[in-house]
Short mmCIF file of C-alpha atoms in Angstrom, two decimals:
data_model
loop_
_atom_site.label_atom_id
_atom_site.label_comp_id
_atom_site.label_asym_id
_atom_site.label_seq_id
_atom_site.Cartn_x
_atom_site.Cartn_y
_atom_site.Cartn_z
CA UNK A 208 -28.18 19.27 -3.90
CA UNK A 209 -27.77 22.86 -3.02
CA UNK A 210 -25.17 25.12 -4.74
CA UNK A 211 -22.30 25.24 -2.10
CA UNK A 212 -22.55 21.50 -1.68
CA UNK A 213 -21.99 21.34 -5.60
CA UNK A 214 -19.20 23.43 -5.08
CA UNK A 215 -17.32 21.70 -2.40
CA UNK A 216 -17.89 18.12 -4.12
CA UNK A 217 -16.36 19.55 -7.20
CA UNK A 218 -13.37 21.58 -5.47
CA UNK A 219 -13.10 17.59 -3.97
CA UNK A 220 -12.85 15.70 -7.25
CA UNK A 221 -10.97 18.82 -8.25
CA UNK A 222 -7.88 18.68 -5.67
CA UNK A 223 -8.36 14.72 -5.87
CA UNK A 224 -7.08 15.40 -9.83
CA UNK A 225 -9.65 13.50 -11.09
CA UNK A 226 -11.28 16.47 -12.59
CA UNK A 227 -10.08 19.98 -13.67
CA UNK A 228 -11.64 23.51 -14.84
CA UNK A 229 -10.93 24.97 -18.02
CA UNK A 230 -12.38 27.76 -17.78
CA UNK A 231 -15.03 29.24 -15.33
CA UNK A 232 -17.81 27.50 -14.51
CA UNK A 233 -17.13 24.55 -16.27
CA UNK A 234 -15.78 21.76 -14.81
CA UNK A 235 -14.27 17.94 -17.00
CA UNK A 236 -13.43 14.70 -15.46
CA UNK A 237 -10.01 14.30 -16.95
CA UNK A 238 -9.62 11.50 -18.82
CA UNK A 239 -8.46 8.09 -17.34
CA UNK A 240 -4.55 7.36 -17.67
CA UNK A 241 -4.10 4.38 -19.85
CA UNK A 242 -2.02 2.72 -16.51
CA UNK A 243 -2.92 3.64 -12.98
CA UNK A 244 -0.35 6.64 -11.93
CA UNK A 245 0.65 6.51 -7.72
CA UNK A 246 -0.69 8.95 -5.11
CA UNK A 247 2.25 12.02 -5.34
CA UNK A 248 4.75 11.54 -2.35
CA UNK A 249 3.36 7.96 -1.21
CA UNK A 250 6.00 5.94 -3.05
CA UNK A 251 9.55 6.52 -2.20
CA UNK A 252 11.69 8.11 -4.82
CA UNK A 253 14.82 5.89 -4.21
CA UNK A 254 12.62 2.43 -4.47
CA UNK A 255 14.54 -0.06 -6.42
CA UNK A 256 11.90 -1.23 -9.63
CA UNK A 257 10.80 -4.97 -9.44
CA UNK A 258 9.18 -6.01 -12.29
CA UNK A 259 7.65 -9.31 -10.73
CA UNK A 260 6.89 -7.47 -7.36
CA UNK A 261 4.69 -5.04 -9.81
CA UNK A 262 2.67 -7.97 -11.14
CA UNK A 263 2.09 -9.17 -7.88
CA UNK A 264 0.56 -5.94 -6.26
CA UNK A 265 -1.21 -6.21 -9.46
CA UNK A 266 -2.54 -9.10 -9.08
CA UNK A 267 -3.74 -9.02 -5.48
CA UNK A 268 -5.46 -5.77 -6.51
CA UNK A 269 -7.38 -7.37 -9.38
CA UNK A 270 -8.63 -9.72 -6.99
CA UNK A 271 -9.67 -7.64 -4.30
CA UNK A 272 -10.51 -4.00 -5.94
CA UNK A 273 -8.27 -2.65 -3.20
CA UNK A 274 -5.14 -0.47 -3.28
CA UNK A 275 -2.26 -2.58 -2.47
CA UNK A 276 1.09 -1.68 -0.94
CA UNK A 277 4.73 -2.87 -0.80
CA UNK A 278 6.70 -1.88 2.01
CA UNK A 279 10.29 -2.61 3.11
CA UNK A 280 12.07 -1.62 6.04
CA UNK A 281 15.11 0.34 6.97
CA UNK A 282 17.77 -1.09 9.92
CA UNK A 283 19.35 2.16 9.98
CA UNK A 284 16.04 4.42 11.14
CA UNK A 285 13.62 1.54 12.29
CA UNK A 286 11.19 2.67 9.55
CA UNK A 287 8.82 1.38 6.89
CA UNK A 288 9.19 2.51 3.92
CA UNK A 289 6.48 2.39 0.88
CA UNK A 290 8.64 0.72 -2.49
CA UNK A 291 5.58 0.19 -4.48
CA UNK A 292 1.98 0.54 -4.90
CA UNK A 293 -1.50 -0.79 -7.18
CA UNK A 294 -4.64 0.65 -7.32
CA UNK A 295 -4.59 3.88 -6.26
CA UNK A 296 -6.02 5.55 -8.69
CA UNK A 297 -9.38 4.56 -7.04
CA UNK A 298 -11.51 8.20 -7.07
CA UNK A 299 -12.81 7.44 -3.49
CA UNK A 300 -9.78 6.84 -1.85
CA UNK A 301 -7.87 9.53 -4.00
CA UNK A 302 -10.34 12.03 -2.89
CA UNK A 303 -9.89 11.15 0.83
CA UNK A 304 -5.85 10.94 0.36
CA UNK A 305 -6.61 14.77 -1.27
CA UNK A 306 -8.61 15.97 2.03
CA UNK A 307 -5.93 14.41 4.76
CA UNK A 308 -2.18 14.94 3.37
CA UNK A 309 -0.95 13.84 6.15
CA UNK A 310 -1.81 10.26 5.99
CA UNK A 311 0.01 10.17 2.19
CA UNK A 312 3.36 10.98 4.46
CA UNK A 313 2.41 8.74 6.99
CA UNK A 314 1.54 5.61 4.39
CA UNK A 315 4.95 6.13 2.61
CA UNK A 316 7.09 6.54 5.92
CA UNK A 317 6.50 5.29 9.52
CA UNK A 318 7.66 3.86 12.63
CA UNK A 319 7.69 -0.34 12.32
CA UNK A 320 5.33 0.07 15.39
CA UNK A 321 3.43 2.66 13.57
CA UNK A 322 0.84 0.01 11.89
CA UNK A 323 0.16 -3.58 9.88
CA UNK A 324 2.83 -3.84 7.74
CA UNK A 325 5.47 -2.52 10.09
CA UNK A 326 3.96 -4.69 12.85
CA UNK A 327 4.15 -8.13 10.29
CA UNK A 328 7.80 -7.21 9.24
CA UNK A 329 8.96 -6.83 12.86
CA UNK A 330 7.10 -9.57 14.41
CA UNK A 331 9.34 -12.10 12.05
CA UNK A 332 12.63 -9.72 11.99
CA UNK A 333 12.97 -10.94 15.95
CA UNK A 334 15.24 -14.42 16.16
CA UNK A 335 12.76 -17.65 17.41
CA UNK A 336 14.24 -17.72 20.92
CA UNK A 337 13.35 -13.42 21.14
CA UNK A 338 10.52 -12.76 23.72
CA UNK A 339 8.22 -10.95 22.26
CA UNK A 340 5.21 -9.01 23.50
CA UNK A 341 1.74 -10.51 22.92
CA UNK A 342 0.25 -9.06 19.73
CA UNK A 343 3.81 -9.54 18.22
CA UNK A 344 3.56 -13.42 19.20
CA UNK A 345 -0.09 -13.26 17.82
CA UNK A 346 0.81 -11.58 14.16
CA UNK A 347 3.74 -14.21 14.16
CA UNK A 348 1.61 -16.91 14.58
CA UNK A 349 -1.42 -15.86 12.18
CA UNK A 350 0.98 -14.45 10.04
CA UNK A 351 -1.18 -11.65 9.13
CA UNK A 352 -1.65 -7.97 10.78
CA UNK A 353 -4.37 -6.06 10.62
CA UNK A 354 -4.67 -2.67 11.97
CA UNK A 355 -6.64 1.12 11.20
CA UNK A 356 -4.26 2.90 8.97
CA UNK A 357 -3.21 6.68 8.63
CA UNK A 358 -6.14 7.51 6.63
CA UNK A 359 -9.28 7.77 9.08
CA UNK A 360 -11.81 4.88 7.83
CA UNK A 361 -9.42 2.73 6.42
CA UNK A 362 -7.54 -0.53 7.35
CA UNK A 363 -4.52 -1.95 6.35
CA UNK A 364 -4.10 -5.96 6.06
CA UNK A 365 -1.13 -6.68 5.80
CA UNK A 366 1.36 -10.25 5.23
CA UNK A 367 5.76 -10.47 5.34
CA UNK A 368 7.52 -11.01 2.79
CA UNK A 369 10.61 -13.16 3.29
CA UNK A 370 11.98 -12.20 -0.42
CA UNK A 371 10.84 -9.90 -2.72
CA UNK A 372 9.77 -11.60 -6.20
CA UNK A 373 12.13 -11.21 -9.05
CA UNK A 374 15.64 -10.62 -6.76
CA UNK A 375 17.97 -13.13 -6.20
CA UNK A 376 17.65 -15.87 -3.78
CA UNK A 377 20.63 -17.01 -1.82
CA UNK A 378 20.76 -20.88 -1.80
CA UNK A 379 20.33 -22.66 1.16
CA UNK A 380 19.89 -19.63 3.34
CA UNK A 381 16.70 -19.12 5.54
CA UNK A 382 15.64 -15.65 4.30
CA UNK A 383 14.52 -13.36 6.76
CA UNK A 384 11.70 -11.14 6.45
CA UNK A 385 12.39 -8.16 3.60
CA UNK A 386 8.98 -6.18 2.89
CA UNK A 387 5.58 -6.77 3.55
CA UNK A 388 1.76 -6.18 1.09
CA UNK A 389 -1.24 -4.50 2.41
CA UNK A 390 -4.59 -4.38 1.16
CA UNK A 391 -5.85 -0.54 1.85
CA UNK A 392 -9.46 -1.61 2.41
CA UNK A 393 -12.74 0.68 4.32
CA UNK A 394 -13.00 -0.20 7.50
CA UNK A 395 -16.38 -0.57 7.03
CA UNK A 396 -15.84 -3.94 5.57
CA UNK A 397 -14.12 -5.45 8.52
CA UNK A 398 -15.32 -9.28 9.23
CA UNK A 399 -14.83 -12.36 6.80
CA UNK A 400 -13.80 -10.24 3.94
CA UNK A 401 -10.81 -8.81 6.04
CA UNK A 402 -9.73 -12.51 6.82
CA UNK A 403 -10.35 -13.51 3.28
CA UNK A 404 -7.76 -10.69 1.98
CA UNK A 405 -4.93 -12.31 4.49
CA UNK A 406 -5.31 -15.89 3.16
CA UNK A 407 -5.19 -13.99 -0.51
CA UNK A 408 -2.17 -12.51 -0.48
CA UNK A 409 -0.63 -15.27 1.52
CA UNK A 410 -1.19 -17.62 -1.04
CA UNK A 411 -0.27 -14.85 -4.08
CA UNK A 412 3.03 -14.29 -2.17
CA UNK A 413 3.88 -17.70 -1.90
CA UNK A 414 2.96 -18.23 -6.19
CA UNK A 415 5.12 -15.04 -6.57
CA UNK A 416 7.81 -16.01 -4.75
CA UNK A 417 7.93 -19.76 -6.16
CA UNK A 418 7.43 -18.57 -9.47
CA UNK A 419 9.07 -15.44 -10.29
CA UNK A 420 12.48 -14.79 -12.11
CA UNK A 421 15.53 -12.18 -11.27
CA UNK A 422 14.77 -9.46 -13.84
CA UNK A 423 18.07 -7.85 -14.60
CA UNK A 424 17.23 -3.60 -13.96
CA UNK A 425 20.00 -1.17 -15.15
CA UNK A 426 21.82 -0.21 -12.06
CA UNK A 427 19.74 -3.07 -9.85
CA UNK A 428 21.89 -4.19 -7.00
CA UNK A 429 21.47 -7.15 -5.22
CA UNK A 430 22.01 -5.19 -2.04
CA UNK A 431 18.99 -2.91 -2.46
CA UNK A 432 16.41 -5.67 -3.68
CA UNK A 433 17.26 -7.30 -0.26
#
């Protein structure tokens, strides 16, 4: 490769933090953290901590070598908000996170229009006997979005979540929807993988949900989980 396309790779890998320069003309890969760390700014601050929602996100990623994300909504501004997050540590998609900041802003916060896991959250928030517009009716039915996300060349996949794992359940109440996962997946890979990632975490919600326990969190409130 020629010099300045050296260069601009390394300034890349270099504002992606996955490498720094201790002195000039010399650039290290810095050394891998012993747990994956979150993208700065993509996972709200005020995000209640779920133990058994982390192994979940875990878990999907593991299975599908794609970041995953939890998001959860707020009545009060019609948003969806980003609680929680696996695998992004990946160097490719940190790197491309690194070259558009705006889609880190966009990922953590966003209009329940804005994308898949707003779309899946409000497609089941509406009662049964709510009209509701055609590719609303469609996610509700599949139970699955899937739509490009704020980072050009990626997807997000996305299933609801009708209560996140390790808070309380409420017995013999019909919980509505509280959060949703995504996969963050390349949109070159659209096709039977895509579908394949839907029917994933369906099925690792559903263990998660059925399996976890309430894992007691100083200061954890009922209130916020739900």
């Amino acid at each position: 490769m020629e010099e300045d396309e050296v260069r601009r790779r390394l300034l890349q890998l270099f504002n992606a933090k996955v490498c720094h320069r201790p002195r000039f003309g010399y650039w290290e890969l810095r050394p891998a953290p012993a747990t994956p760390t979150d993208v700065p700014g993509l996972v709200n601050s005020n995000a209640t901590p779920l133990l058994d929602a982390a192994r979940l996100l875990e878990g999907i990623h593991s299975r599908t070598q794609q970041a995953v994300l939890l998001h959860t909504y707020s009545p009060v501004t019609s948003e969806r908000l980003c609680i929680a997050a696996a695998g992004t540590d990946d160097v490719r998609l940190r790197r491309e996170l690194a070259l558009t900041s705006r889609a880190v802003s966009r990922l953590s916060r966003a209009p329940l229009d804005a994308d898949a896991p707003g779309l899946v959250m409000l497609a089941n928030l509406a009662g049964n006997d709510t009209a509701l517009r055609a590719d609303l009716r469609q996610i509700r039915s599949a139970q699955v979005a899937l739509t490009e996300s704020p980072l050009p060349g990626w997807v997000l996949i996305s299933v609801p979540i009708r209560r996140l794992p390790g808070a309380p359940a409420i017995p013999g109440a019909e919980p509505r929807v509280v959060a949703a996962v995504s996969v963050l997946a390349p949109s070159h890979g659209q096709g039977a993988p895509l579908v394949a990632y839907g029917r994933l975490m369906r099925n690792a919600v559903r263990a998660a949900i059925e399996s976890s326990v309430v894992v007691a969190h100083r200061g954890f409130a009922a209130a916020q989980a739900a």
